[in-house]
Coordinates of C-alpha atoms in Angstrom, one line a residue:
D1334 CA -19.8 -150.5 -55.8
N1335 CA -21.8 -147.3 -55.6
T1336 CA -21.7 -147.5 -51.8
I1337 CA -17.9 -148.0 -51.8
S1338 CA -17.5 -145.1 -54.1
R1339 CA -19.5 -142.8 -51.8
R1340 CA -17.5 -143.9 -48.8
L1341 CA -14.1 -143.3 -50.6
Y1342 CA -15.4 -139.9 -51.8
R1343 CA -16.4 -138.8 -48.3
I1344 CA -13.1 -140.1 -46.8
L1345 CA -11.0 -138.1 -49.3
L1346 CA -13.1 -134.9 -48.9
R1347 CA -12.7 -135.2 -45.1
S1348 CA -9.0 -135.8 -45.4
C1349 CA -8.6 -132.7 -47.6
K1350 CA -10.6 -130.5 -45.2
Q1351 CA -9.6 -131.7 -41.8
G1352 CA -6.2 -133.1 -42.6
V1353 CA -4.9 -129.8 -44.0
A1354 CA -6.2 -127.9 -41.0
M1355 CA -4.6 -130.3 -38.5
S1356 CA -1.3 -130.4 -40.4
N1357 CA -1.0 -126.6 -40.2
K1358 CA -1.7 -126.6 -36.5
D1359 CA 2.0 -126.3 -35.6
N1360 CA 3.1 -124.5 -38.8
Y1361 CA 3.7 -120.8 -39.1
I1362 CA 1.1 -119.5 -41.6
D1363 CA 1.1 -115.7 -42.2
N1364 CA -1.5 -113.9 -44.4
V1365 CA -2.8 -117.1 -46.0
G1366 CA -6.4 -118.0 -45.7
S1367 CA -6.3 -119.1 -42.0
G1368 CA -3.9 -121.9 -42.7
K1369 CA -5.9 -123.7 -45.4
C1370 CA -3.0 -124.5 -47.6
L1371 CA -0.8 -127.5 -48.3
L1372 CA 2.4 -127.7 -50.5
L1373 CA 2.1 -130.7 -52.7
Q1374 CA 5.8 -131.5 -53.2
P1375 CA 8.1 -134.3 -54.3
Q1376 CA 10.2 -136.1 -51.7
M1377 CA 13.5 -134.3 -50.9
D1378 CA 16.2 -136.0 -52.9
P1379 CA 19.7 -135.9 -51.2
R1380 CA 21.2 -135.8 -54.7
K1381 CA 19.6 -132.3 -55.2
Y1382 CA 21.3 -130.8 -52.1
G1383 CA 22.3 -127.3 -53.2
F1384 CA 20.1 -127.5 -56.3
A1385 CA 18.3 -124.3 -57.4
K1386 CA 16.0 -123.4 -60.3
I1387 CA 13.5 -120.7 -61.5
A1388 CA 10.2 -122.0 -62.7
K1389 CA 6.7 -120.9 -63.5
A1390 CA 4.4 -121.1 -60.5
R1391 CA 1.3 -123.3 -61.1
R1392 CA -1.7 -121.0 -61.3
G1393 CA -4.1 -123.4 -63.1
Q1394 CA -2.8 -122.2 -66.5
T1395 CA -4.0 -123.7 -69.8
A1396 CA -2.0 -124.1 -73.0
Q1397 CA -3.8 -121.2 -74.6
H1398 CA -1.4 -118.2 -74.0
G1399 CA -0.8 -119.2 -70.5
S1400 CA -4.2 -118.0 -69.5
S1401 CA -5.5 -118.8 -66.0
N1402 CA -9.0 -119.0 -67.3
A1403 CA -9.3 -122.7 -67.6
P1404 CA -12.2 -124.1 -69.7
K1405 CA -15.3 -125.0 -67.7
S1406 CA -16.1 -128.6 -66.9
K1407 CA -19.2 -130.3 -68.2
T1408 CA -19.0 -133.0 -65.5
T1409 CA -18.5 -130.9 -62.4
S1410 CA -20.7 -128.8 -60.2
S1411 CA -21.5 -125.3 -61.5
Q1412 CA -19.7 -124.0 -58.5
I1413 CA -16.4 -125.3 -59.9
H1414 CA -15.3 -123.3 -62.9
G1415 CA -12.7 -121.1 -64.4
N1416 CA -9.5 -120.9 -62.4
D1417 CA -11.0 -123.3 -59.8
V1418 CA -11.0 -126.0 -62.4
G1419 CA -7.5 -125.1 -63.5
M1420 CA -6.0 -125.4 -60.0
A1421 CA -8.0 -128.7 -59.4
M1422 CA -6.5 -130.0 -62.6
E1423 CA -3.0 -129.1 -61.3
V1424 CA -3.7 -131.2 -58.2
L1425 CA -4.8 -134.1 -60.4
R1426 CA -1.7 -133.9 -62.5
F1427 CA 0.5 -133.9 -59.5
V1428 CA -1.3 -137.0 -58.2
H1429 CA -1.1 -138.7 -61.6
M1430 CA 2.6 -138.2 -61.8
S1431 CA 3.3 -139.1 -58.2
L1432 CA 1.5 -142.4 -58.7
G1433 CA 3.5 -143.4 -61.8
G1434 CA 1.4 -141.8 -64.5
D1435 CA 2.7 -140.7 -67.9
A1436 CA 3.4 -137.0 -68.4
D1437 CA 1.8 -137.2 -71.9
D1438 CA -1.5 -138.5 -70.7
D1439 CA -4.3 -136.1 -71.6
L1440 CA -5.9 -135.7 -68.2
H1441 CA -7.7 -132.5 -69.3
H1442 CA -9.7 -134.3 -72.0
Y1443 CA -10.2 -137.3 -69.8
Y1444 CA -11.7 -135.4 -66.8
L1445 CA -13.4 -132.4 -68.5
G1446 CA -14.0 -133.3 -72.2
V1447 CA -17.4 -134.9 -72.0
T1448 CA -20.8 -133.9 -73.4
E1449 CA -23.1 -135.5 -70.9
D1450 CA -25.2 -133.2 -68.8
E1451 CA -24.9 -134.6 -65.3
D1452 CA -27.0 -133.8 -62.3
D1453 CA -24.3 -132.8 -59.9
T1454 CA -24.5 -132.1 -56.2
N1455 CA -21.9 -130.5 -54.0
D1456 CA -21.6 -133.4 -51.6
N1457 CA -22.3 -136.6 -53.5
P1458 CA -20.5 -138.3 -56.5
V1459 CA -22.4 -139.2 -59.6
S1460 CA -24.5 -142.4 -59.6
V1461 CA -22.3 -144.4 -61.9
G1462 CA -20.0 -145.1 -58.9
G1463 CA -16.6 -144.6 -60.5
A1464 CA -13.8 -143.2 -58.4
G1465 CA -11.4 -141.6 -60.9
A1466 CA -8.7 -140.7 -58.5
G1467 CA -5.9 -139.6 -60.7
R1468 CA -4.7 -142.7 -62.7
H1469 CA -5.5 -146.2 -63.5
S1470 CA -3.5 -149.0 -61.9
E1471 CA -1.3 -149.5 -64.9
G1472 CA -1.2 -145.7 -65.7
H1473 CA -2.9 -146.2 -69.0
Y1474 CA -5.5 -143.6 -69.7
T1475 CA -5.2 -144.4 -73.5
Q1476 CA -7.4 -147.4 -73.0
F1477 CA -10.4 -145.1 -72.4
L1478 CA -9.4 -142.1 -74.6
D1479 CA -9.7 -141.2 -78.2
E1480 CA -6.2 -140.1 -79.2
D1481 CA -5.9 -137.2 -81.7
E1482 CA -2.3 -136.2 -82.4
E1483 CA -3.4 -132.9 -83.9
E1484 CA -5.2 -131.9 -80.7
Q1485 CA -2.4 -132.8 -78.3
T1486 CA -0.7 -129.4 -78.6
D1487 CA -3.9 -127.6 -77.5
D1488 CA -4.6 -129.4 -74.2
L1489 CA -3.3 -128.8 -70.7
T1490 CA -0.3 -131.2 -71.2
G1491 CA 1.1 -128.8 -73.8
T1492 CA 2.3 -126.5 -71.0
Y1493 CA 4.4 -129.2 -69.3
G1494 CA 7.8 -130.9 -70.0
D1495 CA 10.3 -129.6 -72.5
A1496 CA 9.7 -126.3 -74.2
D1497 CA 9.1 -126.2 -78.0
E1498 CA 12.5 -126.2 -79.6
E1499 CA 11.2 -123.9 -82.3
D1500 CA 10.0 -121.3 -79.8
D1501 CA 12.9 -119.3 -78.5
T1502 CA 10.9 -116.9 -76.3
E1503 CA 12.2 -116.5 -72.8
E1504 CA 8.8 -117.2 -71.3
D1505 CA 8.6 -120.6 -72.9
E1506 CA 12.1 -121.6 -71.7
L1507 CA 10.8 -121.8 -68.1
E1508 CA 9.3 -125.1 -67.1
F1509 CA 6.4 -125.3 -64.7
D1510 CA 7.1 -125.9 -61.0
E1511 CA 7.0 -129.5 -59.7
S1512 CA 5.3 -128.4 -56.5
I1513 CA 1.9 -126.9 -56.1
L1514 CA 0.7 -124.7 -53.2
A1515 CA -2.9 -125.9 -53.1
S1516 CA -5.8 -124.6 -50.9
T1517 CA -8.3 -126.9 -49.2
D1518 CA -10.8 -125.9 -51.9
D1519 CA -8.4 -126.9 -54.7
L1520 CA -7.9 -130.3 -53.1
M1521 CA -11.7 -130.9 -52.6
N1522 CA -12.5 -129.7 -56.1
A1523 CA -10.0 -132.2 -57.5
V1524 CA -11.7 -135.0 -55.6
R1525 CA -15.1 -133.8 -57.0
I1526 CA -13.8 -133.7 -60.6
A1527 CA -12.1 -137.1 -60.3
F1528 CA -15.2 -138.8 -59.0
R1529 CA -17.4 -137.3 -61.7
A1530 CA -15.2 -138.4 -64.5
P1531 CA -16.9 -140.6 -67.1
L1532 CA -16.2 -144.3 -67.0
V1533 CA -15.3 -144.3 -70.7
S1534 CA -14.4 -141.7 -73.4
P1535 CA -17.3 -140.0 -75.1
T1536 CA -16.7 -142.0 -78.4
P1537 CA -14.7 -145.1 -77.4
S1538 CA -13.8 -147.8 -79.8
N1539 CA -14.6 -151.4 -78.9
E1540 CA -10.9 -152.2 -78.6
E1541 CA -10.3 -149.4 -76.1
T1542 CA -13.2 -150.1 -73.8
L1543 CA -12.8 -152.3 -70.7
P1544 CA -15.7 -153.9 -68.8
K1545 CA -17.3 -151.3 -66.5
Q1546 CA -16.8 -153.4 -63.4
T1547 CA -13.0 -153.6 -64.2
I1548 CA -12.8 -149.8 -64.5
I1549 CA -14.7 -149.2 -61.3
Q1550 CA -12.4 -151.7 -59.4
R1551 CA -9.3 -150.0 -60.7
R1552 CA -10.6 -146.6 -59.7
H1553 CA -11.4 -147.8 -56.2
K1554 CA -7.8 -148.9 -55.9
D1555 CA -6.6 -145.6 -57.2
A1556 CA -8.7 -143.8 -54.6
I1557 CA -7.0 -145.8 -51.9
D1558 CA -3.6 -145.0 -53.4
V1559 CA -4.5 -141.3 -53.4
S1560 CA -5.6 -141.4 -49.8
N1561 CA -2.2 -142.9 -48.9
L1562 CA -0.4 -140.2 -51.0
L1563 CA -2.3 -137.4 -49.3
S1564 CA -1.4 -138.9 -45.9
E1565 CA 2.3 -138.8 -46.9
Q1566 CA 2.0 -135.2 -48.1
L1567 CA 0.4 -134.2 -44.8
R1568 CA 3.1 -135.9 -42.9
M1569 CA 5.8 -134.1 -44.9
W1570 CA 4.1 -130.7 -44.2
S1571 CA 2.9 -131.0 -40.6
G1572 CA 5.0 -129.2 -38.0
K1573 CA 7.9 -128.6 -40.5
S1574 CA 6.7 -125.8 -42.7
S1575 CA 5.9 -122.1 -42.9
I1576 CA 4.2 -119.7 -45.4
S1577 CA 5.1 -116.0 -45.2
V1578 CA 3.4 -113.4 -47.4
D1579 CA 4.4 -109.8 -47.9
V1580 CA 1.3 -108.3 -49.6
E1581 CA 2.8 -104.9 -50.1
R1582 CA 5.8 -106.2 -52.0
G1583 CA 4.1 -109.2 -53.6
V1584 CA 6.4 -111.9 -52.2
R1585 CA 5.5 -115.3 -50.8
V1586 CA 8.0 -117.6 -49.2
V1587 CA 7.2 -121.2 -48.4
A1588 CA 9.7 -123.3 -46.4
T1589 CA 9.6 -126.9 -45.4
S1590 CA 12.1 -129.4 -44.1
S1591 CA 12.9 -133.1 -43.9
C1592 CA 15.3 -135.3 -41.9
L1593 CA 17.7 -137.0 -44.4
M1594 CA 19.9 -138.9 -42.0
R1595 CA 20.7 -139.6 -38.3
S1596 CA 24.0 -140.9 -37.0
S1597 CA 25.9 -141.4 -33.8
S1598 CA 29.5 -141.5 -32.8
S1599 CA 31.4 -142.2 -29.6
V1600 CA 32.8 -139.1 -27.8
G1601 CA 35.9 -139.1 -25.6
V1602 CA 37.1 -141.8 -23.2
S1603 CA 33.6 -142.1 -21.8
G1604 CA 32.3 -143.6 -25.0
L1605 CA 29.1 -141.6 -24.9
D1606 CA 27.1 -141.6 -28.1
K1607 CA 26.8 -138.2 -29.8
Q1608 CA 23.8 -138.0 -31.9
S1609 CA 23.8 -136.0 -35.2
Y1610 CA 20.8 -135.2 -37.4
K1611 CA 21.1 -134.0 -41.0
F1612 CA 18.1 -132.0 -42.2
A1613 CA 17.3 -130.7 -45.6
Y1614 CA 15.1 -127.7 -46.3
R1615 CA 13.3 -126.6 -49.4
I1616 CA 12.7 -122.9 -49.8
R1617 CA 10.4 -121.3 -52.4
V1618 CA 10.5 -117.6 -53.1
E1619 CA 7.6 -116.5 -55.3
N1620 CA 6.6 -113.3 -57.0
I1621 CA 2.8 -113.1 -56.5
A1622 CA 2.3 -109.6 -58.0
D1623 CA 0.0 -111.2 -60.6
L1624 CA -2.2 -112.9 -58.0
L1625 CA -2.5 -109.7 -56.0
D1626 CA -3.4 -107.6 -59.0
D1627 CA -6.0 -110.2 -60.1
A1628 CA -7.6 -110.0 -56.6
K1629 CA -7.7 -106.2 -56.7
T1630 CA -8.7 -105.5 -60.3
Q1631 CA -12.4 -105.5 -61.1
P1632 CA -13.6 -106.2 -64.6
S1633 CA -12.6 -103.4 -66.9
S1634 CA -12.2 -102.4 -70.5
K1635 CA -9.6 -104.2 -72.7
S1636 CA -7.3 -101.2 -72.8
D1637 CA -7.3 -101.0 -69.0
D1638 CA -6.5 -104.7 -68.8
D1639 CA -3.6 -104.3 -71.3
S1640 CA -2.3 -101.4 -69.2
N1641 CA -2.5 -103.3 -66.0
K1642 CA -0.9 -106.4 -67.5
S1643 CA 2.0 -104.3 -68.8
S1644 CA 2.5 -102.7 -65.4
V1645 CA 2.5 -106.1 -63.6
E1646 CA 5.0 -107.6 -66.0
H1647 CA 7.7 -105.1 -65.0
R1648 CA 7.3 -105.7 -61.2
A1649 CA 10.2 -108.0 -60.7
I1650 CA 12.1 -108.8 -57.5
Q1651 CA 15.7 -109.9 -57.0
L1652 CA 17.0 -112.0 -54.1
L1653 CA 20.3 -110.5 -52.8
G1654 CA 21.0 -112.4 -49.7
R1655 CA 19.7 -114.1 -46.6
T1656 CA 19.8 -114.1 -42.8
W1657 CA 19.1 -117.3 -40.9
R1658 CA 18.7 -118.2 -37.2
I1659 CA 19.0 -121.9 -36.5
S1660 CA 18.0 -123.3 -33.1
E1661 CA 18.1 -126.7 -31.4
C1662 CA 15.4 -127.8 -29.2
R1663 CA 14.9 -130.7 -26.8
P1664 CA 11.3 -131.6 -26.0
K1665 CA 10.3 -131.3 -22.4
N1666 CA 9.7 -135.0 -22.1
Q1667 CA 13.1 -135.9 -23.5
K1668 CA 16.1 -136.0 -21.3
P1669 CA 19.7 -137.0 -21.9
S1670 CA 20.0 -140.8 -21.9
S1671 CA 22.3 -141.1 -18.9
V1672 CA 23.1 -139.4 -15.6
L1673 CA 26.7 -138.9 -16.7
Q1674 CA 25.6 -137.3 -19.9
R1675 CA 23.2 -135.0 -18.1
L1676 CA 26.1 -133.9 -15.7
L1677 CA 28.4 -133.3 -18.6
E1678 CA 25.8 -131.1 -20.4
T1679 CA 25.0 -129.3 -17.2
N1680 CA 28.7 -128.4 -16.7
E1681 CA 29.2 -127.4 -20.4
N1682 CA 26.3 -125.0 -20.3
N1683 CA 27.0 -123.9 -16.7
Q1684 CA 23.4 -124.5 -15.8
G1685 CA 21.9 -126.3 -12.9
D1686 CA 18.3 -126.5 -14.2
E1687 CA 17.8 -129.0 -16.9
T1688 CA 14.5 -127.4 -18.0
Q1689 CA 16.1 -124.1 -18.9
D1690 CA 16.9 -123.0 -22.4
E1691 CA 15.1 -125.8 -24.2
L1692 CA 15.4 -123.7 -27.4
K1693 CA 19.0 -122.7 -28.1
E1694 CA 20.3 -120.8 -31.1
V1695 CA 23.3 -122.6 -32.4
Q1696 CA 23.9 -120.9 -35.7
L1697 CA 23.5 -117.4 -37.2
V1698 CA 23.9 -117.0 -40.9
N1699 CA 24.1 -113.3 -42.0
E1700 CA 24.8 -113.1 -45.7
P1701 CA 22.9 -110.2 -47.1
R1702 CA 25.0 -110.0 -50.3
T1703 CA 25.6 -113.6 -51.4
G1704 CA 22.2 -114.7 -52.6
A1705 CA 21.1 -118.3 -51.9
V1706 CA 23.2 -121.3 -52.8
G1707 CA 25.3 -118.9 -55.0
H1708 CA 22.3 -117.5 -57.0
L1709 CA 20.8 -114.0 -57.1
P1710 CA 17.7 -114.7 -59.1
V1711 CA 15.4 -112.1 -60.7
L1712 CA 11.7 -113.2 -60.6
G1713 CA 8.9 -111.8 -62.7
P1714 CA 5.3 -112.1 -61.6
G1715 CA 4.2 -115.7 -61.5
E1716 CA 7.8 -117.0 -61.2
V1717 CA 9.2 -119.0 -58.3
F1718 CA 12.8 -119.6 -57.2
E1719 CA 13.3 -122.9 -55.4
Y1720 CA 16.4 -124.3 -53.8
M1721 CA 17.4 -127.0 -51.4
S1722 CA 20.0 -126.7 -48.7
G1723 CA 20.4 -128.1 -45.2
A1724 CA 21.5 -127.9 -41.6
E1725 CA 23.0 -130.4 -39.1
L1726 CA 21.8 -130.5 -35.5
S1727 CA 22.6 -132.5 -32.4
T1728 CA 19.0 -132.8 -31.4
P1729 CA 16.1 -134.4 -33.2
T1730 CA 14.0 -131.2 -33.1
G1731 CA 14.8 -127.6 -33.9
Q1732 CA 13.7 -124.7 -35.9
M1733 CA 14.9 -122.1 -38.4
E1734 CA 13.7 -118.6 -39.3
G1735 CA 15.0 -115.4 -40.9
C1736 CA 14.6 -113.3 -43.9
F1737 CA 15.7 -112.7 -47.5
H1738 CA 17.3 -109.5 -48.5
M1739 CA 15.4 -108.4 -51.6
A1740 CA 15.1 -105.5 -54.1
N1741 CA 12.5 -104.3 -56.6
V1742 CA 14.1 -104.2 -60.0
D1743 CA 13.1 -103.7 -63.6
M1744 CA 12.6 -107.0 -65.3
Q1745 CA 13.8 -105.7 -68.7
L1746 CA 17.0 -104.2 -67.4
T1747 CA 18.0 -106.8 -64.8
D1748 CA 19.2 -110.3 -65.2
S1749 CA 19.6 -113.1 -62.7
A1750 CA 23.2 -113.4 -61.4
H1751 CA 25.6 -115.6 -59.5
V1752 CA 27.9 -114.6 -56.7
G1753 CA 30.8 -112.6 -58.1
N1754 CA 28.7 -111.1 -61.0
P1755 CA 28.1 -107.3 -60.9
V1756 CA 24.6 -106.7 -59.4
E1757 CA 23.4 -103.1 -59.4
A1758 CA 21.0 -103.5 -56.5
L1759 CA 23.9 -104.4 -54.2
S1760 CA 25.3 -100.9 -54.7
W1761 CA 22.1 -99.2 -53.5
A1762 CA 22.1 -97.7 -50.0
S1763 CA 20.6 -99.9 -47.3
D1764 CA 17.8 -97.4 -46.8
D1765 CA 16.9 -97.3 -50.5
E1766 CA 13.2 -97.7 -50.8
R1767 CA 13.7 -100.3 -53.5
R1768 CA 15.4 -102.6 -51.0
F1769 CA 13.4 -104.6 -48.5
E1770 CA 13.4 -107.8 -46.4
A1771 CA 11.0 -110.7 -47.0
K1772 CA 10.3 -112.5 -43.8
V1773 CA 10.7 -116.3 -43.6
G1774 CA 8.5 -117.6 -40.7
K1775 CA 9.9 -120.2 -38.4
F1776 CA 9.7 -123.8 -39.7
G1777 CA 10.5 -126.9 -37.7
F1778 CA 13.2 -129.5 -37.9
L1779 CA 11.7 -132.8 -36.8
V1780 CA 12.6 -136.4 -37.0
D1781 CA 9.4 -138.3 -37.7
D1782 CA 8.6 -141.4 -35.8
Y1783 CA 8.4 -143.1 -39.1
N1784 CA 12.1 -142.2 -39.8
E1785 CA 13.2 -143.1 -36.3
N1786 CA 12.0 -146.7 -36.4

């Protein structure tokens, strides 16, 4: 069992490191750690077409005042601490929920709340051989945990789900984002923490404890399930995504797409099949002023910290509109299915060379004043606006790029709006220094082989 655990451990670490690098090979990644990032995201649901929301971006926060200083783990390497542990726990929670786990399960206590002093290394799991990879097969952590109702409000899970009904503060009304932009280090740290988790709770009762061999077997199965989940996440990300960062303005835009449906219909008397591909795309606009300030600010006195925090809290941005360029593309090795169809396309395009203009712009959307899907959101530091929309192409591949028209606004004086509401920033001159454009790097439209079969 220990041999199996070590093999699964190394497979997952290799998938995290090499898989993310390979998946970003054809993605546009700007100003982000040499492409060492992956958006862990739910599948695109066609029922959420046109859906939009503002949420808190996941920063590895704990329940204590939303701090990013997560408690240190007693079961992980000394190299994994503070916010590194927090982001790794965010990854583990995403995995737990994706594989059918309960949102109320106390993962923080399960993975980090132990008293044993383990001899950890950076490249090997602990000798007990357990592979705690995010959940048990039935999703029951309570078989191995001591439940304390009074402590439930103080653990990591207290920051998720519905806000406390008795707390009417605006900050607590925002839920945490479902998706997580995780680095390779975050993913690898999550694997290390999971494999070092104890086989049982520190003080288990006899009724809650299962045989050690049963627990190990379940965790091996969980590790295999996690490997499959990671492969699916990499497939969703690879060649269909982009990350664009404006460091000066503190804006990060993440875009990714998925093919929802393909169809064909007969055209004219010739009966030629006309292919149609409906793509959905998910856009995330994030205010990262808090991250940039954390990176720049050195340890200082408490008064300086309070001043910096106050300054950051007022650095809000508002999305005013968007500009998109949508293009269709036929791969070089793909030709029209018949000679007649090739002749028709040649005549339509007035071109004699089939290899010309493989990438063709088919739609320009220039809406600098109508927000996105009807919303003109205001985002404070650490907040993210996410929406889902789509495009229909006649080719199985294409791409989209553009920008968002934005403005720096005062968080205390400016509210989010809908199209038709008065928006002060729209009255500002186009050359006003408070207005700017946030680039959205090109991201691909691609029909996966998996979807085509």
